[in-house]
């Protein structure tokens, strides 16, 4: 009976060094922003500019020309999200 009373304390003392030796590794969070571009954007305008903070989306909108409404021109569109 005395053995069962001492067993939890012995197990606790056995694992006590492991509790204090374990440290959680922290991964550094980058402060730079993230920009996601579509293939159409990269094809028309090249690589998008990198943001400093948050998340951005680089997309392409095709708008008709004033002189010839049958033709379209690529126009860069940026959507920002602070997250």
GROMACS .gro file of C-alpha atoms in nm:
model
   83
    1UNK     CA    1   0.000   0.000   0.000
    2UNK     CA    2   0.285   0.237   0.079
    3UNK     CA    3   0.432   0.169  -0.268
    4UNK     CA    4   0.118   0.302  -0.440
    5UNK     CA    5   0.125   0.619  -0.231
    6UNK     CA    6   0.486   0.696  -0.327
    7UNK     CA    7   0.451   0.602  -0.697
    8UNK     CA    8   0.286   0.929  -0.818
    9UNK     CA    9   0.547   1.139  -0.638
   10UNK     CA   10   0.829   0.929  -0.783
   11UNK     CA   11   0.691   0.960  -1.137
   12UNK     CA   12   0.650   1.335  -1.091
   13UNK     CA   13   1.008   1.374  -0.969
   14UNK     CA   14   1.132   1.158  -1.257
   15UNK     CA   15   0.966   1.376  -1.524
   16UNK     CA   16   1.026   1.710  -1.352
   17UNK     CA   17   1.358   1.781  -1.532
   18UNK     CA   18   1.193   1.713  -1.868
   19UNK     CA   19   0.922   1.970  -1.798
   20UNK     CA   20   1.170   2.252  -1.749
   21UNK     CA   21   1.411   2.146  -2.022
   22UNK     CA   22   1.152   2.165  -2.300
   23UNK     CA   23   1.126   2.501  -2.471
   24UNK     CA   24   0.891   2.595  -2.747
   25UNK     CA   25   1.077   2.707  -3.054
   26UNK     CA   26   0.940   3.034  -3.183
   27UNK     CA   27   0.953   3.096  -3.553
   28UNK     CA   28   1.015   3.460  -3.639
   29UNK     CA   29   0.724   3.626  -3.812
   30UNK     CA   30   0.825   3.828  -4.111
   31UNK     CA   31   0.705   4.186  -4.110
   32UNK     CA   32   0.710   4.204  -4.487
   33UNK     CA   33   0.386   4.177  -4.676
   34UNK     CA   34   0.282   3.905  -4.912
   35UNK     CA   35   0.170   3.971  -5.268
   36UNK     CA   36  -0.010   3.709  -5.476
   37UNK     CA   37  -0.022   3.769  -5.851
   38UNK     CA   38  -0.212   3.584  -6.120
   39UNK     CA   39  -0.038   3.451  -6.430
   40UNK     CA   40  -0.216   3.715  -6.638
   41UNK     CA   41  -0.068   3.989  -6.418
   42UNK     CA   42   0.285   3.850  -6.443
   43UNK     CA   43   0.248   3.812  -6.821
   44UNK     CA   44   0.128   4.172  -6.873
   45UNK     CA   45   0.316   4.365  -6.604
   46UNK     CA   46   0.593   4.142  -6.468
   47UNK     CA   47   0.652   4.070  -6.101
   48UNK     CA   48   0.431   4.273  -5.864
   49UNK     CA   49   0.581   4.521  -5.616
   50UNK     CA   50   0.624   4.378  -5.267
   51UNK     CA   51   0.416   4.528  -4.990
   52UNK     CA   52   0.549   4.623  -4.650
   53UNK     CA   53   0.263   4.490  -4.441
   54UNK     CA   54  -0.045   4.273  -4.481
   55UNK     CA   55  -0.152   4.078  -4.784
   56UNK     CA   56  -0.209   4.204  -5.137
   57UNK     CA   57  -0.351   4.056  -5.454
   58UNK     CA   58  -0.231   4.170  -5.796
   59UNK     CA   59  -0.496   4.109  -6.063
   60UNK     CA   60  -0.568   4.224  -6.416
   61UNK     CA   61  -0.883   4.397  -6.539
   62UNK     CA   62  -0.948   4.427  -6.911
   63UNK     CA   63  -1.114   4.754  -7.009
   64UNK     CA   64  -1.231   4.862  -7.355
   65UNK     CA   65  -1.042   5.139  -7.532
   66UNK     CA   66  -1.217   5.471  -7.580
   67UNK     CA   67  -1.116   5.496  -7.948
   68UNK     CA   68  -1.204   5.135  -8.034
   69UNK     CA   69  -1.449   4.961  -7.796
   70UNK     CA   70  -1.379   4.628  -7.968
   71UNK     CA   71  -1.023   4.624  -7.828
   72UNK     CA   72  -0.932   4.566  -7.466
   73UNK     CA   73  -0.641   4.698  -7.265
   74UNK     CA   74  -0.497   4.532  -6.955
   75UNK     CA   75  -0.520   4.741  -6.640
   76UNK     CA   76  -0.349   4.645  -6.310
   77UNK     CA   77  -0.575   4.607  -6.007
   78UNK     CA   78  -0.442   4.579  -5.651
   79UNK     CA   79  -0.650   4.454  -5.361
   80UNK     CA   80  -0.510   4.501  -5.009
   81UNK     CA   81  -0.591   4.326  -4.686
   82UNK     CA   82  -0.432   4.412  -4.352
   83UNK     CA   83  -0.403   4.074  -4.195
   0.00000   0.00000   0.00000
